[in-house]
Short mmCIF file of N, CA and C in Angstrom, two decimals:
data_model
loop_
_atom_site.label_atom_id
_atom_site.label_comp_id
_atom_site.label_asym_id
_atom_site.label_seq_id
_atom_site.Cartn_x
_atom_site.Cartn_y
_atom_site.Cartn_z
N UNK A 111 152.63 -74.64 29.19
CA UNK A 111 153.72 -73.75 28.87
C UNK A 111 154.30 -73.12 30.13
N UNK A 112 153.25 -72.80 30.86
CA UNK A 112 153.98 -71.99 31.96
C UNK A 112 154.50 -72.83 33.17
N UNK A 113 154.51 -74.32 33.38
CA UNK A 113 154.97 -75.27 34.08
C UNK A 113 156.50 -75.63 33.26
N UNK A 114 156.52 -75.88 31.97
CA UNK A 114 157.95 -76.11 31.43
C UNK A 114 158.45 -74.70 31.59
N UNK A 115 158.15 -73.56 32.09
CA UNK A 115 158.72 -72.17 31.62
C UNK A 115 159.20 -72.18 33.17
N UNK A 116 158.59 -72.45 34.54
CA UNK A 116 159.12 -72.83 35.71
C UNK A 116 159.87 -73.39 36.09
N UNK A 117 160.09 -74.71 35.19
CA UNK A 117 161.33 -75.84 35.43
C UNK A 117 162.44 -75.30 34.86
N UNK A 118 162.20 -74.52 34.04
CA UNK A 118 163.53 -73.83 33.35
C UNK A 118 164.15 -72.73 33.94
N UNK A 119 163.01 -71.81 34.90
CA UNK A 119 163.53 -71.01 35.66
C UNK A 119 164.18 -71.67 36.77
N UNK A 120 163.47 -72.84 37.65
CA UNK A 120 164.43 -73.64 38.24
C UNK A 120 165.74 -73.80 38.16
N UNK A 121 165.98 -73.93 37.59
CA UNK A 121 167.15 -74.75 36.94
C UNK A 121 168.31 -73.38 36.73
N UNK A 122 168.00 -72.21 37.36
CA UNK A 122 169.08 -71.05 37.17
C UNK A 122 169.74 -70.93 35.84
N UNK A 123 169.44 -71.42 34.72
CA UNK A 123 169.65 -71.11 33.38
C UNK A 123 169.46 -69.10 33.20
N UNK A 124 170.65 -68.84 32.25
CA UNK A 124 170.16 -67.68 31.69
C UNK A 124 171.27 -67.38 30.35
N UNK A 125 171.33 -66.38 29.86
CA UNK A 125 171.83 -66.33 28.43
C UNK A 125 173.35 -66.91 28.10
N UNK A 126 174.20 -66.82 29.76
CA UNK A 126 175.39 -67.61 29.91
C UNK A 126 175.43 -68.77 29.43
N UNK A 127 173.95 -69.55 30.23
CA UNK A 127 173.97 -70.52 30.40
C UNK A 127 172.23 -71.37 29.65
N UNK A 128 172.21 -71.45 28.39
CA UNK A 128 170.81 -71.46 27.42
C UNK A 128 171.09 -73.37 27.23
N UNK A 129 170.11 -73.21 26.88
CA UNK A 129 169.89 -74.69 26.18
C UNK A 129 170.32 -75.25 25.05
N UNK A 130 170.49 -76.40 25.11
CA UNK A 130 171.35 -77.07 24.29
C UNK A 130 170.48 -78.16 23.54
N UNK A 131 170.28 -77.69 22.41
CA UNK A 131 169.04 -78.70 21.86
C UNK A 131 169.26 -79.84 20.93
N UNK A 132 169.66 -81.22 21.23
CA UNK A 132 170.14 -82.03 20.77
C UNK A 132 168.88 -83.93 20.14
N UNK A 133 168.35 -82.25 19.33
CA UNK A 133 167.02 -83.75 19.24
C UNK A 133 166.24 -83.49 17.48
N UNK A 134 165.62 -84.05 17.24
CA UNK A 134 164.97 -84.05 15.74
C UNK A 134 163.31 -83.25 16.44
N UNK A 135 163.03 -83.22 15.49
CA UNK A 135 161.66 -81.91 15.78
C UNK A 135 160.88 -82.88 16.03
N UNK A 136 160.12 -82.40 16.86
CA UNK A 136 159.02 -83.27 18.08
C UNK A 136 158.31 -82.30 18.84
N UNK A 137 157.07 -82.80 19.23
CA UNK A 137 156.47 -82.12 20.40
C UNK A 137 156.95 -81.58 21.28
N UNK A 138 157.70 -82.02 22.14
CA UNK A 138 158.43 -81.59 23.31
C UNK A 138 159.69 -80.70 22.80
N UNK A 139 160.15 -81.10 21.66
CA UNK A 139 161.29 -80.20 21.58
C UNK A 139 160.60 -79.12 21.28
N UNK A 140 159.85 -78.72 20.59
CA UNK A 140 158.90 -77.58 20.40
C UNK A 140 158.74 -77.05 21.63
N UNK A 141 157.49 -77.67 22.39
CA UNK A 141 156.91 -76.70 23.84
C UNK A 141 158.25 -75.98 24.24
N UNK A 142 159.47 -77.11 24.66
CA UNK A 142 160.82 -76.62 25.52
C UNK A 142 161.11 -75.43 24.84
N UNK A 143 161.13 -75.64 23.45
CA UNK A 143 161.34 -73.64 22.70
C UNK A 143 160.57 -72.93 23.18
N UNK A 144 159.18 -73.32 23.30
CA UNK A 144 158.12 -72.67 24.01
C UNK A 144 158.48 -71.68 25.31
N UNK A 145 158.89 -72.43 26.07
CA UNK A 145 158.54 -72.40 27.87
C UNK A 145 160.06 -71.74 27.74
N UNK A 146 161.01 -71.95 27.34
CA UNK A 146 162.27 -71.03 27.33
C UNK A 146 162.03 -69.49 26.60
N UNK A 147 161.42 -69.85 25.43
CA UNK A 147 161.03 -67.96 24.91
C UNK A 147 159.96 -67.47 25.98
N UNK A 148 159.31 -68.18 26.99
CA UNK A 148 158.28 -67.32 27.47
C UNK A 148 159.51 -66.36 29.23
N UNK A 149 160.00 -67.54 28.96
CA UNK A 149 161.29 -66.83 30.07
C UNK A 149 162.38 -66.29 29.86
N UNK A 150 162.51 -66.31 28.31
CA UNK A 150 163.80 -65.38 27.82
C UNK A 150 165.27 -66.26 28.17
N UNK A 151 165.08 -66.96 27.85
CA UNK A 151 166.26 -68.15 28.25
C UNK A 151 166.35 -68.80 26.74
N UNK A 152 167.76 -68.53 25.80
CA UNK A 152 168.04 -68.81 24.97
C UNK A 152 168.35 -70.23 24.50
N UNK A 153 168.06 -70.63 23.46
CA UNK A 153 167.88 -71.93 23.16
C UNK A 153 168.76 -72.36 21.36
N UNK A 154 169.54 -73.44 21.63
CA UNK A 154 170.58 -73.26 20.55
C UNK A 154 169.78 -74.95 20.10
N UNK A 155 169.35 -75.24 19.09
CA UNK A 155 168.66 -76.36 18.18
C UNK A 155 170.33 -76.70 17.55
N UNK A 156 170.74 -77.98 18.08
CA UNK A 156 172.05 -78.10 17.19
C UNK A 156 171.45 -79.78 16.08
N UNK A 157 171.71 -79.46 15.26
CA UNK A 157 171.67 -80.63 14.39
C UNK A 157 172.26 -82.10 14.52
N UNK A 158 171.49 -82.79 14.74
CA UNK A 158 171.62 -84.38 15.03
C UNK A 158 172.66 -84.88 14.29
N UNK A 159 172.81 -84.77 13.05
CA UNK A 159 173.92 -85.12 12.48
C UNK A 159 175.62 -84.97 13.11
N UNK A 160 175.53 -83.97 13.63
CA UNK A 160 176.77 -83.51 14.59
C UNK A 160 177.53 -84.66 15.75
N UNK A 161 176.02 -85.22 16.01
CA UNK A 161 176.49 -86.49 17.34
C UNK A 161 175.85 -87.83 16.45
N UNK A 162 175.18 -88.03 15.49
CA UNK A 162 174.87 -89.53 15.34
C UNK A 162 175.85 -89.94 13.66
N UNK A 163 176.40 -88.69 12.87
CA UNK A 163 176.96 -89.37 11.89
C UNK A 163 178.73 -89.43 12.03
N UNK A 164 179.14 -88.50 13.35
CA UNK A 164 181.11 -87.86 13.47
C UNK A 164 180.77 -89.02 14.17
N UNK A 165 182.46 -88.96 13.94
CA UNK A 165 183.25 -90.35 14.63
C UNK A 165 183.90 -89.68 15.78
N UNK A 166 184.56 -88.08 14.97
CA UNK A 166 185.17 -87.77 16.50
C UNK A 166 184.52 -86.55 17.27
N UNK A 167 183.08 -86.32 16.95
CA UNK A 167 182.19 -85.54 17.40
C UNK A 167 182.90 -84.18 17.53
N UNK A 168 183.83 -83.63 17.26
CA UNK A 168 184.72 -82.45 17.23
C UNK A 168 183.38 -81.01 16.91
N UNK A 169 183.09 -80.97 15.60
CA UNK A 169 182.03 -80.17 15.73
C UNK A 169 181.09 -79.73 16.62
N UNK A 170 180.55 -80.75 17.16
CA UNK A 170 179.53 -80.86 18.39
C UNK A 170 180.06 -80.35 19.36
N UNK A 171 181.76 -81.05 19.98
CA UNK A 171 182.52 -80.42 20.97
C UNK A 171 182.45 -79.10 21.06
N UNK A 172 183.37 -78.55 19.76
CA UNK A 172 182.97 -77.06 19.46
C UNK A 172 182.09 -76.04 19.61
N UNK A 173 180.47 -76.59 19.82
CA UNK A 173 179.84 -76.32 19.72
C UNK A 173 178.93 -76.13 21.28
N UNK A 174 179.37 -77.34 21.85
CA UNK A 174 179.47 -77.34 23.17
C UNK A 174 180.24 -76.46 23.95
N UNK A 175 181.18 -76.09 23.74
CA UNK A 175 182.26 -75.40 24.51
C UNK A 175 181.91 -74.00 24.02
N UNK A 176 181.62 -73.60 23.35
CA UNK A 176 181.22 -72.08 22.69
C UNK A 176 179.87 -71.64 23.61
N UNK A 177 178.90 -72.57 23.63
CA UNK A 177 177.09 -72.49 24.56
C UNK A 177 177.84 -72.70 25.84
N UNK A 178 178.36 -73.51 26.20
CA UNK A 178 178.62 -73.88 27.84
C UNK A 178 177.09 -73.98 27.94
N UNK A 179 176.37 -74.92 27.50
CA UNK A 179 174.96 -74.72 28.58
C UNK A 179 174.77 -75.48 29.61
N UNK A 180 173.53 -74.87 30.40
CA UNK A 180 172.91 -75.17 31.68
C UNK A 180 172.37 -76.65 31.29
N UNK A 181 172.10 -76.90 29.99
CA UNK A 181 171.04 -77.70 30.33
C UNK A 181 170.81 -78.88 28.47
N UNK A 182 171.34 -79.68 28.34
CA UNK A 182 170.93 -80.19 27.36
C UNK A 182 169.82 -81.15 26.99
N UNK A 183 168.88 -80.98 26.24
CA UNK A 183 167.58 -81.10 26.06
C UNK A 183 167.62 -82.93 24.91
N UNK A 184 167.62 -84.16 24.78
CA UNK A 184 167.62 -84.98 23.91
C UNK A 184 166.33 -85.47 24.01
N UNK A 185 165.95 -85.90 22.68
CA UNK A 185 164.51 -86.66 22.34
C UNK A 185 164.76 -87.96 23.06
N UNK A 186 165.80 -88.49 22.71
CA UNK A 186 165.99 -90.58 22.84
C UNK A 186 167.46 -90.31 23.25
N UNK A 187 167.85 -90.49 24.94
CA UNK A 187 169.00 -90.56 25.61
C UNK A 187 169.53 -91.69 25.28
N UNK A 188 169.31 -92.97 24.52
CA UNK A 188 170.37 -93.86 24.15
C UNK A 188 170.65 -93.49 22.69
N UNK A 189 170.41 -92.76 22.22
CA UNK A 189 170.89 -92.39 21.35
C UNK A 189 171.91 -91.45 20.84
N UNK A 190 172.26 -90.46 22.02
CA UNK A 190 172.86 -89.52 22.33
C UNK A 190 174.46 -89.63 23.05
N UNK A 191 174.50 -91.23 23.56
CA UNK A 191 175.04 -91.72 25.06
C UNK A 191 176.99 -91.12 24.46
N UNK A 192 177.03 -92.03 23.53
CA UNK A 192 178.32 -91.95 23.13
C UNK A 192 178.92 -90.30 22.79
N UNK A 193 178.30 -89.36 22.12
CA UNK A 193 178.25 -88.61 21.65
C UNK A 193 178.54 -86.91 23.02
N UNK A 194 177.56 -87.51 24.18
CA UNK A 194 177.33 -86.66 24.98
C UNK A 194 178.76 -86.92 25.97
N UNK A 195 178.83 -88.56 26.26
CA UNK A 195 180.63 -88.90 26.46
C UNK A 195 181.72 -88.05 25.69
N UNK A 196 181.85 -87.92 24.81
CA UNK A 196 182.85 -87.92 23.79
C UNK A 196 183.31 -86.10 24.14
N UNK A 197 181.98 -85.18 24.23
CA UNK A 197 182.24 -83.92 24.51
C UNK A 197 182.12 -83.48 25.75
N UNK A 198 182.62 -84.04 26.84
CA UNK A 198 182.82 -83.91 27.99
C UNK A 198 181.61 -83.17 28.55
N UNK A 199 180.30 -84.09 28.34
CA UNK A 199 178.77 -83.47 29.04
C UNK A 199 178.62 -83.83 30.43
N UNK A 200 179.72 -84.72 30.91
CA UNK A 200 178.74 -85.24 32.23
C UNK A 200 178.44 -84.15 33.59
N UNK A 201 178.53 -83.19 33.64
CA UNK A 201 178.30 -82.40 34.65
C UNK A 201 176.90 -80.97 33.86
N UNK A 202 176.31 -81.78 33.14
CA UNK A 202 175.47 -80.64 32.59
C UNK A 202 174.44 -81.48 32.43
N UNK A 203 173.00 -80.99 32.89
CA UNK A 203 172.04 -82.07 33.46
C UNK A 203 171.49 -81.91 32.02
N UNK A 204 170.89 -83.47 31.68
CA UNK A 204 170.31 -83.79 30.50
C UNK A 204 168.81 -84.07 31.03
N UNK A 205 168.19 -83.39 29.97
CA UNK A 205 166.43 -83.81 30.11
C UNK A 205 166.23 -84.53 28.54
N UNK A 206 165.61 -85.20 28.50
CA UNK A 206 165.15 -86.43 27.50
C UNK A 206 163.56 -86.82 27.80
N UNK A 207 163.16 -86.68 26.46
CA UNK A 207 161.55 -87.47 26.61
C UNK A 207 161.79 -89.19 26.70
N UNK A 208 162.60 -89.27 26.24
CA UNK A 208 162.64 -90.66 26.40
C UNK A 208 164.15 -91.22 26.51
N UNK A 209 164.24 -92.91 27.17
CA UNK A 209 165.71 -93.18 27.40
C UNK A 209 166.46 -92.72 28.75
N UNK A 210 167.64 -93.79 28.68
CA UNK A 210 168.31 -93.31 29.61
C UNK A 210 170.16 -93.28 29.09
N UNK A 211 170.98 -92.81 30.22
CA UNK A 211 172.51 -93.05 29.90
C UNK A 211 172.64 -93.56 31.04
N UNK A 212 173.83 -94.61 30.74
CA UNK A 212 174.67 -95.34 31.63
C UNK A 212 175.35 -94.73 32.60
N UNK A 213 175.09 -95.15 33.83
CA UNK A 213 175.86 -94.82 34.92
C UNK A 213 175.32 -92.72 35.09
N UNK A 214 174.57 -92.62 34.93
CA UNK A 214 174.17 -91.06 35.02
C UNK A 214 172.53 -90.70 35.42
N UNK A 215 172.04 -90.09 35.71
CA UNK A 215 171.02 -89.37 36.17
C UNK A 215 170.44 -88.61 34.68
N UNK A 216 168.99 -88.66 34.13
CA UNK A 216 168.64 -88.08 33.15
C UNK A 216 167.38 -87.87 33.39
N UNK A 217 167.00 -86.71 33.56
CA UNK A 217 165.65 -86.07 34.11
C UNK A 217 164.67 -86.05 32.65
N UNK A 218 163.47 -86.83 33.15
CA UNK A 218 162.44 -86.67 32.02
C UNK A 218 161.66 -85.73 31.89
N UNK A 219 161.49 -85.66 30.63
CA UNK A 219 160.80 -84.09 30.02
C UNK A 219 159.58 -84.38 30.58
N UNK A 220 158.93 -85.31 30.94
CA UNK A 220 157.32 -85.12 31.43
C UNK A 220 157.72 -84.62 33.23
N UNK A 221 158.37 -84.35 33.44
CA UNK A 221 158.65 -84.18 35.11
C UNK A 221 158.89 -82.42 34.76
N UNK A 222 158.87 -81.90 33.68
CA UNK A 222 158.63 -80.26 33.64
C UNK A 222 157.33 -79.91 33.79
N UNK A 223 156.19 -81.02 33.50
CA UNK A 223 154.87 -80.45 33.14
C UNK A 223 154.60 -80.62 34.56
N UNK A 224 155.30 -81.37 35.69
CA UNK A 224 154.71 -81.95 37.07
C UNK A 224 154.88 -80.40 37.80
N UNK A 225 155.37 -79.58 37.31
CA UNK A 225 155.91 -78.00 38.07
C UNK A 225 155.30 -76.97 38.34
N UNK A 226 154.81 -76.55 39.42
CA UNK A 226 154.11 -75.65 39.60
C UNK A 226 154.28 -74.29 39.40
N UNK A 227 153.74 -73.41 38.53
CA UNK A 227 154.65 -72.00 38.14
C UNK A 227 154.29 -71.31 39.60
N UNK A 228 155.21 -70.55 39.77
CA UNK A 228 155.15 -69.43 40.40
C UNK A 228 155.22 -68.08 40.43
N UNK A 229 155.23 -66.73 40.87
CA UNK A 229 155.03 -65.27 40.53
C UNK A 229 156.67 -65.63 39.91
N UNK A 230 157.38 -65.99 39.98
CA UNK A 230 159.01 -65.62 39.74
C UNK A 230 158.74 -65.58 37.91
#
């Protein structure tokens, strides 16, 4: 907990700027609620349906643009790919337990547990 609660402080996130939770309930999406409530860094769980059943992902957009977050969190990054395109994500770093996106950089959720906490 307190290694994902470091990577999140890393990462200069704060209530501006909270998490964006774009995954079905899982282990990791859990701890990440974890390690963000232990640092007070707000965390928005948006419903999968939003990016895997819209055609023109508008909701999700919406929803995106309202959080502005630091940081969007997906279970399975090919699953997400089109969806995270569509609402203009590419400058907002994605962490994923698993998967990747085309032509982009996607930091894996096991590279939070590699983090060493510190007094911060």
């Amino acid at each position: 907990m307190h290694a994902i609660g470091q990577g999140i402080v890393e990462r200069r996130l704060n209530p501006a700027r909270p998490i964006m939770i774009l995954a079905e309930n899982g282990i990791d999406h859990g701890l990440l609620v974890l390690g963000a409530m232990h640092v007070g860094i707000p965390v928005a769980p948006v419903s999968t349906a939003y990016a895997r059943m819209s055609q023109d992902f508008g909701k999700l957009k919406y929803i995106y643009d309202l959080l502005q977050p630091g940081v969007i969190y997906v279970d399975e990054a090919d699953r997400y790919t089109s969806a995270l395109e569509k609402i203009g994500a590419g400058k907002v770093e994605v962490i994923a337990s698993r998967g990747s996106l085309p032509g982009r950089r996607v930091t894996a959720f096991s590279s939070l547990l590699d983090v060493r906490p510190s007094p911060q």
